[in-house]
mmCIF file of C-alpha atoms in Angstrom:
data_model
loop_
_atom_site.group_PDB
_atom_site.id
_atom_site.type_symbol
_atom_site.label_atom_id
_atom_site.label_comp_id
_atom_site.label_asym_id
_atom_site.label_seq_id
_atom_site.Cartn_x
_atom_site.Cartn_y
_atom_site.Cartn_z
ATOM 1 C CA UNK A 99 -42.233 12.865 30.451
ATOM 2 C CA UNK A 100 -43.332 12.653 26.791
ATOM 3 C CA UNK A 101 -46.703 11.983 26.800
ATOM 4 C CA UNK A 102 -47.556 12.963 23.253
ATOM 5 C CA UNK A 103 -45.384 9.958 22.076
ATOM 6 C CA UNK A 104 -45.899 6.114 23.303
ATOM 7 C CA UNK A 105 -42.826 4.383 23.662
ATOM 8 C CA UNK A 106 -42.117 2.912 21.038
ATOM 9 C CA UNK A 107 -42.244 5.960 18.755
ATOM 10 C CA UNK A 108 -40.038 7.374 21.611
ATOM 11 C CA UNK A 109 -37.691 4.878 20.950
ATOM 12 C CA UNK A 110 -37.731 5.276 17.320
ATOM 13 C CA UNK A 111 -37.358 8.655 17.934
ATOM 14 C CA UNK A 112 -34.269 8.576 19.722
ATOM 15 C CA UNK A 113 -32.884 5.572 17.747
ATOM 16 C CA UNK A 114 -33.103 7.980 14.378
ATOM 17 C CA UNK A 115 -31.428 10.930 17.274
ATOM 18 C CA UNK A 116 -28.511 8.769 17.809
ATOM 19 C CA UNK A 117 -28.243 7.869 13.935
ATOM 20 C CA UNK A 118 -28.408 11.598 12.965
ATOM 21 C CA UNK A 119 -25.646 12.442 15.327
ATOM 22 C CA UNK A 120 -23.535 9.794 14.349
ATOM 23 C CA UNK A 121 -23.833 10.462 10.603
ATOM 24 C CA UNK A 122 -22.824 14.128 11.489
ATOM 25 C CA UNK A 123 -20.107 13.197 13.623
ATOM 26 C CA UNK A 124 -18.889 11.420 10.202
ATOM 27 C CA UNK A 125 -19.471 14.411 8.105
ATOM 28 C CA UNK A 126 -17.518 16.602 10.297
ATOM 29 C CA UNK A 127 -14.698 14.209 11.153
ATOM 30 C CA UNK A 128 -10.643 15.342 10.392
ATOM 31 C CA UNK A 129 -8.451 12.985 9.602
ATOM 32 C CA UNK A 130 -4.533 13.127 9.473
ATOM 33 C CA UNK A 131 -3.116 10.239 7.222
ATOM 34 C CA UNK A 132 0.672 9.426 7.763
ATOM 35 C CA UNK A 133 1.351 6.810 4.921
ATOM 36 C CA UNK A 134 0.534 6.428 1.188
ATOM 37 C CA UNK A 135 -0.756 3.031 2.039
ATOM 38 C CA UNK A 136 -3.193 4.750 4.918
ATOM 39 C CA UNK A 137 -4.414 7.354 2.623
ATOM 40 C CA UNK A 138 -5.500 4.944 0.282
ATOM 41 C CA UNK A 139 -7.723 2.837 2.674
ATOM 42 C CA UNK A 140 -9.307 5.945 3.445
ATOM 43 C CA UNK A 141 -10.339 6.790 0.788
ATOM 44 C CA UNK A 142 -11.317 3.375 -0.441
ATOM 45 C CA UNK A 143 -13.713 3.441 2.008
ATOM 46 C CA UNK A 144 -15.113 6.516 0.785
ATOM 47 C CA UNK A 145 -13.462 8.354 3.686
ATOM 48 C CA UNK A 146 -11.649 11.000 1.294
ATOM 49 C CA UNK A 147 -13.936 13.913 1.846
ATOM 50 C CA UNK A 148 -12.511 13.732 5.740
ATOM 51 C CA UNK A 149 -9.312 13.550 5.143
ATOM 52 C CA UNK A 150 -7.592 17.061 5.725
ATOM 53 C CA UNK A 151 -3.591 16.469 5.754
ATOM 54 C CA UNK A 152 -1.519 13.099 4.201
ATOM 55 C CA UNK A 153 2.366 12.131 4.079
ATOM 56 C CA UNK A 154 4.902 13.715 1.873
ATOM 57 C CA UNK A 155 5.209 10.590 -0.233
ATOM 58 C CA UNK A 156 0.830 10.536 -0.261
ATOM 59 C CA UNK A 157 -0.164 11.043 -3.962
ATOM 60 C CA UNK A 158 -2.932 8.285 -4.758
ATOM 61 C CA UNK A 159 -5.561 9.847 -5.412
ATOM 62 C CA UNK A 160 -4.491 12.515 -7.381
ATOM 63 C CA UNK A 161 -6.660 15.062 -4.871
ATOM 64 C CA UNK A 162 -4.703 14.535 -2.246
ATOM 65 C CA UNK A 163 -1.228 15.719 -3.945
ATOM 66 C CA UNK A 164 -3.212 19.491 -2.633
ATOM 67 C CA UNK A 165 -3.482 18.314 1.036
ATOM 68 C CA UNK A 166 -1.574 19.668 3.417
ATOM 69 C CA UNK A 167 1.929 17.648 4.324
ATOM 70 C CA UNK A 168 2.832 16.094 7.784
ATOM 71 C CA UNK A 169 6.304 14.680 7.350
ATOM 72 C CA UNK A 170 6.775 11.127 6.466
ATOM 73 C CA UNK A 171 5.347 8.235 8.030
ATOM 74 C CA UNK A 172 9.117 7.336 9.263
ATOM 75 C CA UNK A 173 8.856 10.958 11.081
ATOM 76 C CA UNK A 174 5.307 12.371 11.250
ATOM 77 C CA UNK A 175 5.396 16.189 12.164
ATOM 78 C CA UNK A 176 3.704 16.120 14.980
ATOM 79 C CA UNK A 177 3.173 20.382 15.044
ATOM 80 C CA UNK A 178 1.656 20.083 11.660
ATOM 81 C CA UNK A 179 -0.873 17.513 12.678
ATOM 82 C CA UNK A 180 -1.577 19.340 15.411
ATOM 83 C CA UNK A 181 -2.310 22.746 13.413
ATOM 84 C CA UNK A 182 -4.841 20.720 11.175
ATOM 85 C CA UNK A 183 -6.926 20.215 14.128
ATOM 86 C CA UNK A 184 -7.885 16.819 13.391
ATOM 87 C CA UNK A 185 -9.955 14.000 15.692
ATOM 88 C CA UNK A 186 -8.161 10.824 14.203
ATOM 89 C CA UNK A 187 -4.864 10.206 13.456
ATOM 90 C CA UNK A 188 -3.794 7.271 12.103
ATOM 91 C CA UNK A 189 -0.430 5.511 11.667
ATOM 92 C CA UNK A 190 1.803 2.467 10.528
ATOM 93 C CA UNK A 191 2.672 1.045 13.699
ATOM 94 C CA UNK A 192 4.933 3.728 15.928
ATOM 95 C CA UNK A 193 7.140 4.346 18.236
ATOM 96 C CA UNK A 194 6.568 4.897 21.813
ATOM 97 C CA UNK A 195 8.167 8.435 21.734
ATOM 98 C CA UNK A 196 5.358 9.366 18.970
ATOM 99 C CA UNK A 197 2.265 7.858 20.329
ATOM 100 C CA UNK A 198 3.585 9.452 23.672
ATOM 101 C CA UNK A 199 3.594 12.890 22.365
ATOM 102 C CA UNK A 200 -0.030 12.404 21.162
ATOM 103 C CA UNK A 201 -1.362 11.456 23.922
ATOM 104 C CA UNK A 202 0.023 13.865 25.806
ATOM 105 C CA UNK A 203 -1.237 16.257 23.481
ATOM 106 C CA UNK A 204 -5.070 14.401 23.387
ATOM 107 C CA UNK A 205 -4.959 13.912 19.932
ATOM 108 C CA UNK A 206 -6.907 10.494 19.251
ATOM 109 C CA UNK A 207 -4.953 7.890 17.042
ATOM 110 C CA UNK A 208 -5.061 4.554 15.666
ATOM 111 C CA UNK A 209 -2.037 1.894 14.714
ATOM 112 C CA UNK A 210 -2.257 0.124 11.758
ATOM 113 C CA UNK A 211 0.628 -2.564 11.275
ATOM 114 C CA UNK A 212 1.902 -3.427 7.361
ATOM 115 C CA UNK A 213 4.446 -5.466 6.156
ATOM 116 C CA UNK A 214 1.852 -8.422 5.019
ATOM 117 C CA UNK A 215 -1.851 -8.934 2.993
ATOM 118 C CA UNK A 216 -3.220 -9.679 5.765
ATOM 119 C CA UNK A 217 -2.006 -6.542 7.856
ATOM 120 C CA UNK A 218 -3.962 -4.684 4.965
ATOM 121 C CA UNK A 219 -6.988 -6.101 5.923
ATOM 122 C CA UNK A 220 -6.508 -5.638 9.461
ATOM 123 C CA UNK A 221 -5.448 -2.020 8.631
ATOM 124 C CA UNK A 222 -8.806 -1.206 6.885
ATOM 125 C CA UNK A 223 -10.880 -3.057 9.764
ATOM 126 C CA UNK A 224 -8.736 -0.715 12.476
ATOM 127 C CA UNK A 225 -9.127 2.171 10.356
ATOM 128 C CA UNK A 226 -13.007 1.459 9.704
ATOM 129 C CA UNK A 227 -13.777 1.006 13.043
ATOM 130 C CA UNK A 228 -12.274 3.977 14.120
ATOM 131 C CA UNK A 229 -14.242 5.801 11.612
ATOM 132 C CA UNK A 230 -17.813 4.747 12.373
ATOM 133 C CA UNK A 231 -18.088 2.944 9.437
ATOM 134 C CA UNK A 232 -16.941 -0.870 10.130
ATOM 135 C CA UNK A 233 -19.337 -2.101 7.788
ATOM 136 C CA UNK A 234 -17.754 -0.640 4.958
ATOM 137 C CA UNK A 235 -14.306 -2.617 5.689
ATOM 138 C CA UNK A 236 -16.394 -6.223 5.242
ATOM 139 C CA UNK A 237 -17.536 -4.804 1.855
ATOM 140 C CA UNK A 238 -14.277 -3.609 0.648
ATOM 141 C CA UNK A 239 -11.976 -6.909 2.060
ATOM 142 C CA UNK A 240 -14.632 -8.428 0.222
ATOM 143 C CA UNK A 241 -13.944 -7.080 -3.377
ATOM 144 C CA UNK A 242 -10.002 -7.259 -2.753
ATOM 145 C CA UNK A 243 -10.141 -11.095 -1.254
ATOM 146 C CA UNK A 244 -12.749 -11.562 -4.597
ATOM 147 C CA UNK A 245 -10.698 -9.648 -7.414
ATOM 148 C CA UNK A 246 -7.281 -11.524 -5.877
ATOM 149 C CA UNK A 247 -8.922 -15.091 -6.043
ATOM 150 C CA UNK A 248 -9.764 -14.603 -9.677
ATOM 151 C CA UNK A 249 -6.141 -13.470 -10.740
ATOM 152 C CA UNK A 250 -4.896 -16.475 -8.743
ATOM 153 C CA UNK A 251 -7.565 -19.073 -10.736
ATOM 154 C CA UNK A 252 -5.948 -17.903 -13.722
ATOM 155 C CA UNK A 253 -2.670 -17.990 -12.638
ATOM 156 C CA UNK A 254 -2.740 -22.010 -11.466
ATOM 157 C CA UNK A 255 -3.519 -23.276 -14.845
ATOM 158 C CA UNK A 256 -0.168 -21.388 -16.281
ATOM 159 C CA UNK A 257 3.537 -22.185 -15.729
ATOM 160 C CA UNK A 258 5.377 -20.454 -13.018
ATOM 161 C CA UNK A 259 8.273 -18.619 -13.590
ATOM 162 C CA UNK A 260 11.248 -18.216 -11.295
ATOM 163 C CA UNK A 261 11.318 -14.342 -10.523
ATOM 164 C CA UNK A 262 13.373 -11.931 -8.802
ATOM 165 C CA UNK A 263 12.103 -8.932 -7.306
ATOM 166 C CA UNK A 264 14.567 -6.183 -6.481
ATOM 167 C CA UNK A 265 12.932 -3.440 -4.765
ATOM 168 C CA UNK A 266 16.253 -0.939 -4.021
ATOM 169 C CA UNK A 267 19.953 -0.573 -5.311
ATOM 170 C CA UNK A 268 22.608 1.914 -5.007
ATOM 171 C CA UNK A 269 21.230 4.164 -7.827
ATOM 172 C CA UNK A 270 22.674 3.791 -11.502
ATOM 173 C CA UNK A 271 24.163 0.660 -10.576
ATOM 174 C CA UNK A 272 22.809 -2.712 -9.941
ATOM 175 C CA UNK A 273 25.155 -2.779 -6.571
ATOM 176 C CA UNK A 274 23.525 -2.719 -2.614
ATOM 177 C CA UNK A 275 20.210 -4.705 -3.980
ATOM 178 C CA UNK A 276 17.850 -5.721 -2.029
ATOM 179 C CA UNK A 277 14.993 -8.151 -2.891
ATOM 180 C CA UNK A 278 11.659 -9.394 -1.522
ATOM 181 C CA UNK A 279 12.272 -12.202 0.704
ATOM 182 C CA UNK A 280 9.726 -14.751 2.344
ATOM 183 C CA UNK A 281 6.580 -13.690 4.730
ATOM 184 C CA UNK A 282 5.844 -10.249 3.013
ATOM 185 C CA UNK A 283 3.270 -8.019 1.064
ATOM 186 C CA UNK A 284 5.189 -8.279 -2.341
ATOM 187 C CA UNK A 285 5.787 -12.212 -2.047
ATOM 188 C CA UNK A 286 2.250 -12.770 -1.558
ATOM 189 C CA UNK A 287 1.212 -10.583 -4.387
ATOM 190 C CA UNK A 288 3.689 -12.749 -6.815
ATOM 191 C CA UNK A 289 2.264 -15.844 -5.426
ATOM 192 C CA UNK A 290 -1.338 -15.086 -5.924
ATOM 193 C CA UNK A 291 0.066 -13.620 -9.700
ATOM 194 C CA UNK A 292 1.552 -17.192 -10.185
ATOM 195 C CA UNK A 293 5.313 -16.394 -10.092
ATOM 196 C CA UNK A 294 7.605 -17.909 -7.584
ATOM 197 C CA UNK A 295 9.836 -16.077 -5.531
ATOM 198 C CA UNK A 296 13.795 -17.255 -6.035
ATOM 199 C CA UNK A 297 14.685 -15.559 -2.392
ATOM 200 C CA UNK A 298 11.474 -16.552 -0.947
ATOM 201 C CA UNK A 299 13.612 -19.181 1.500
ATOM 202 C CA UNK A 300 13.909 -20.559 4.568
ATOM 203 C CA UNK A 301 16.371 -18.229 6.886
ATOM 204 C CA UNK A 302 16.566 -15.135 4.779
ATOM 205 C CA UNK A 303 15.090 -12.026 6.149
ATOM 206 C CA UNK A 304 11.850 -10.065 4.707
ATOM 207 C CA UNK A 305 14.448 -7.988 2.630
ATOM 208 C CA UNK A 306 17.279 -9.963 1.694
ATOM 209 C CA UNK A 307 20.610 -7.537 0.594
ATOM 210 C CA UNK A 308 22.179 -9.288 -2.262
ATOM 211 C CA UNK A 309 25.178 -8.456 -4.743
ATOM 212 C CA UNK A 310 24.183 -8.749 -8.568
ATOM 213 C CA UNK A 311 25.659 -12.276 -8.472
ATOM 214 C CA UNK A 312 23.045 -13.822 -5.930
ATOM 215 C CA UNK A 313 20.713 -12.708 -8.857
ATOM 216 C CA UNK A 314 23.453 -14.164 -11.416
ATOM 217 C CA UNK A 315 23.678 -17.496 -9.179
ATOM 218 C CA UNK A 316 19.725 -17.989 -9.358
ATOM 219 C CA UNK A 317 19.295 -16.564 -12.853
ATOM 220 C CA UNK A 318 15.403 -16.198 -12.617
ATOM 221 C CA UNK A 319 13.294 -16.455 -15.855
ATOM 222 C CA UNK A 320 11.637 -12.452 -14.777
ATOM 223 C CA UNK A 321 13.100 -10.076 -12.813
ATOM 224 C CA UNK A 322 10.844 -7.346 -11.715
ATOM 225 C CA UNK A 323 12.832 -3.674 -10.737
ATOM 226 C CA UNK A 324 11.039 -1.866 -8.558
ATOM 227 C CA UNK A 325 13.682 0.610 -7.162
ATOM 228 C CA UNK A 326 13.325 3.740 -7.664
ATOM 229 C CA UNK A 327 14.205 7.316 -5.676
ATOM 230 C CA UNK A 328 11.328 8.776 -8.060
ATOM 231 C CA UNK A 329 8.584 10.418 -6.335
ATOM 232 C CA UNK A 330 6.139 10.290 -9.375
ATOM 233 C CA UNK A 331 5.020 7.756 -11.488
ATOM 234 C CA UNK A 332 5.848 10.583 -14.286
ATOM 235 C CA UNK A 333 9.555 10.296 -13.100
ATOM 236 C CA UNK A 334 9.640 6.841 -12.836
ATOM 237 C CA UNK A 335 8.682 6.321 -16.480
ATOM 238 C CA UNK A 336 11.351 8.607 -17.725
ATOM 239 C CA UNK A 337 14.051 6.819 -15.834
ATOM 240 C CA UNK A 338 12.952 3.455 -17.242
ATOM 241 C CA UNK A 339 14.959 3.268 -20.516
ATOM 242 C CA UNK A 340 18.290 3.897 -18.123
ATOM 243 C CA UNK A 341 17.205 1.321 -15.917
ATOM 244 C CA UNK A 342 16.462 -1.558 -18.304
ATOM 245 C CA UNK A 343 20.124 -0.638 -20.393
ATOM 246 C CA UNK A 344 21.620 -1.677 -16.892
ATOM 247 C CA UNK A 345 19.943 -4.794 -16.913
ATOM 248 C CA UNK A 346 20.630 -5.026 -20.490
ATOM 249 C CA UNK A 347 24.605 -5.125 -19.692
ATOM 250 C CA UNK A 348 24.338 -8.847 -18.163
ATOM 251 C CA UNK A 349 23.619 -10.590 -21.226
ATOM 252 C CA UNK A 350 24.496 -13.434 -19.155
ATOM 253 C CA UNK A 351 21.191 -13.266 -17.282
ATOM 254 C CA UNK A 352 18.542 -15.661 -19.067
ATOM 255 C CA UNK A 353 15.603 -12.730 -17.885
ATOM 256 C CA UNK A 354 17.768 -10.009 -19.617
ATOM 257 C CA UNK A 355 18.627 -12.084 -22.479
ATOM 258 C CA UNK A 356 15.157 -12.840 -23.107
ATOM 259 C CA UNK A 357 13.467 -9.128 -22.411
ATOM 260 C CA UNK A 358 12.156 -10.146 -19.256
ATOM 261 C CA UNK A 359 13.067 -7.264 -17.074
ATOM 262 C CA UNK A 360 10.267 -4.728 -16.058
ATOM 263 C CA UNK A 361 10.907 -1.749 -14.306
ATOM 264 C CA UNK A 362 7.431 -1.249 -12.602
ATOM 265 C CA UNK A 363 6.443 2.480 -12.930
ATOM 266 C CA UNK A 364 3.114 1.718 -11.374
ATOM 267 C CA UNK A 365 2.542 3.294 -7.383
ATOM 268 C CA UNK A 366 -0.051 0.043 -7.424
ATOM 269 C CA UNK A 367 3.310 -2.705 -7.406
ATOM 270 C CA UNK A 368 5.051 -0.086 -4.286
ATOM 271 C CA UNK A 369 2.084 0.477 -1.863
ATOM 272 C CA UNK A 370 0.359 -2.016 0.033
ATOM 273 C CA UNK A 371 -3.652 -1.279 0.399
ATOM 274 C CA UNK A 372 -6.621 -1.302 -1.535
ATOM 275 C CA UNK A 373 -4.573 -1.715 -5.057
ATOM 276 C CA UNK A 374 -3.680 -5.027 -4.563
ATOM 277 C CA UNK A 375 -5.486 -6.700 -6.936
ATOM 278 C CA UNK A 376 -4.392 -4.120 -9.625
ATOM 279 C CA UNK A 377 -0.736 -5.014 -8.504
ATOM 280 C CA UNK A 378 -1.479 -8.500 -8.938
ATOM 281 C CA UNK A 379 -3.040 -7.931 -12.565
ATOM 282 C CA UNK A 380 0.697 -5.897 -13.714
ATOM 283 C CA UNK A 381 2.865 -8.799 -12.406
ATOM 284 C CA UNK A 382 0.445 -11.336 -13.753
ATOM 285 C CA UNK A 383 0.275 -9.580 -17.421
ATOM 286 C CA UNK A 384 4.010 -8.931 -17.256
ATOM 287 C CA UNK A 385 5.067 -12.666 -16.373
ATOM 288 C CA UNK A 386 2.388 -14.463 -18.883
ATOM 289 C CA UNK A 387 3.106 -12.453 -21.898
ATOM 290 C CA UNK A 388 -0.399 -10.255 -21.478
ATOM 291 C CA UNK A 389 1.556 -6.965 -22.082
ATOM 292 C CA UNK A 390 5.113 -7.262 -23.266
ATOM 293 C CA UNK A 391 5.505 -3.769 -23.594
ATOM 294 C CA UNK A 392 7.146 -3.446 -20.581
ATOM 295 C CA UNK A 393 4.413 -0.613 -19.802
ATOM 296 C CA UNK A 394 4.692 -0.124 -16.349
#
């Protein structure tokens, strides 16, 4: 059939075919990001240039604050996926009702789950694979796993402080909180930063809801605010001042008394992805004295 060409240069032929279509079946690839935390694996796996539309609350990198919006990834606008055109969608882990609409629509998806560390690895693997470019995700859970262990070397040879992390609250208050419990993103993150979690028990839920005197009863050495209704790190910084004079109010508090409340401005300490090792670095440097500017 090709008898200008022995076999194996046939086969080399076609092998370098198949590579060449696959590359431009990368190049020309759309993809629909429904979560801050999704958009950021993308594009740490150099997937940005595909990515044509990203949540509402999607604004790491700064490029993709000019992307088109598809709702949130609580309700994903299904129509304004669909008018993007894309050829991978992918989400947190949905509901039946959504992933039923897609399919019914033949728009190709993948679920990513979150709530842990290790569903960010997972997520990148899922979201690599997908992609065409699985290789990628061992290079990148690589560098996180690597950048985390050396935070966490550091971290063993220091004390441990008792820390609260309060991650929402009925706004201008310190009333309705809720806190990192056990068997989540955050908690790890403190852990490998060398803090120890106060609510991190047996038989409390993920997200514990506490009154200001669960915090008072446990009076941790740090607490760590990371409530906010701010969309912008911007924002966030500007409400900080208010924030810590709350704090400041409860003298009675040994972390208030002592300066040790930190409203984290950062989007690093609120998504879980790629960043993790930077969120790790703020809550070590804010717990062992490495920045006591309360910078972020």
């Amino acid at each position: 059939m090709f008898p200008s060409l022995s076999r194996r240069a046939f086969a080399c032929s076609l092998v370098g075919l198949i590579a060449t279509m696959r590359l431009d079946a990368q190049q020309h690839r759309r993809i629909v990001s429904t979560a801050p935390s999704i958009t950021e694996a993308l594009f740490a796996l150099g997937l940005g240039d595909q990515v044509v539309g990203v949540s509402r609350y999607c604004n790491y990198p700064a490029q993709v604050e000019k992307l088109p919006k598809v709702g949130t990834y609580m309700k994903p606008d299904v129509e304004a996926i669909a008018r993007l055109a894309p050829d991978l969608i992918v989400l947190q882990t949905a509901s039946a009702v959504l992933t039923e609409r897609l399919k019914a629509m033949r728009m190709t998806y993948v679920e990513v789950p979150h709530g842990t560390l290790e569903d960010v690895y997972t997520g990148i693997r899922l979201i690599a694979n997908a992609a065409a470019v699985a290789d990628r995700a061992v290079a990148l859970i690589g560098k996180i796993q690597g950048e985390l262990a050396k935070i966490q070397a550091k971290a063993r040879v220091l004390s441990s402080p008792r820390v609260a992390v309060v991650v929402d609250r009925r706004q201008g208050t310190l009333g309705d909180l809720t806190a990192i419990g056990p068997d989540n993103y955050l908690n790890e993150i403190l852990g490998i930063a060398g803090g120890t979690n106060v609510f991190a028990k047996a038989g409390l839920p993920r997200y514990p809801h506490l009154s200001l005197e669960a915090i008072v009863r446990e009076n941790p050495d740090v607490i760590f605010d990371l409530s906010s209704t701010q969309d912008s790190e911007a924002m966030r910084e500007q409400a900080r001042p208010a924030v810590l004079a709350l704090w400041a109010q409860h003298a009675g508090l040994k972390a208030a008394a002592s300066g040790h409340v930190y409203f984290g401005t950062s989007n690093a300490l609120l998504v879980p992805g790629p960043r993790a090792p930077e969120a790790a670095q703020l809550l070590f440097d804010f717990m062992h004295g490495v920045d006591g500017r309360n910078k972020r």
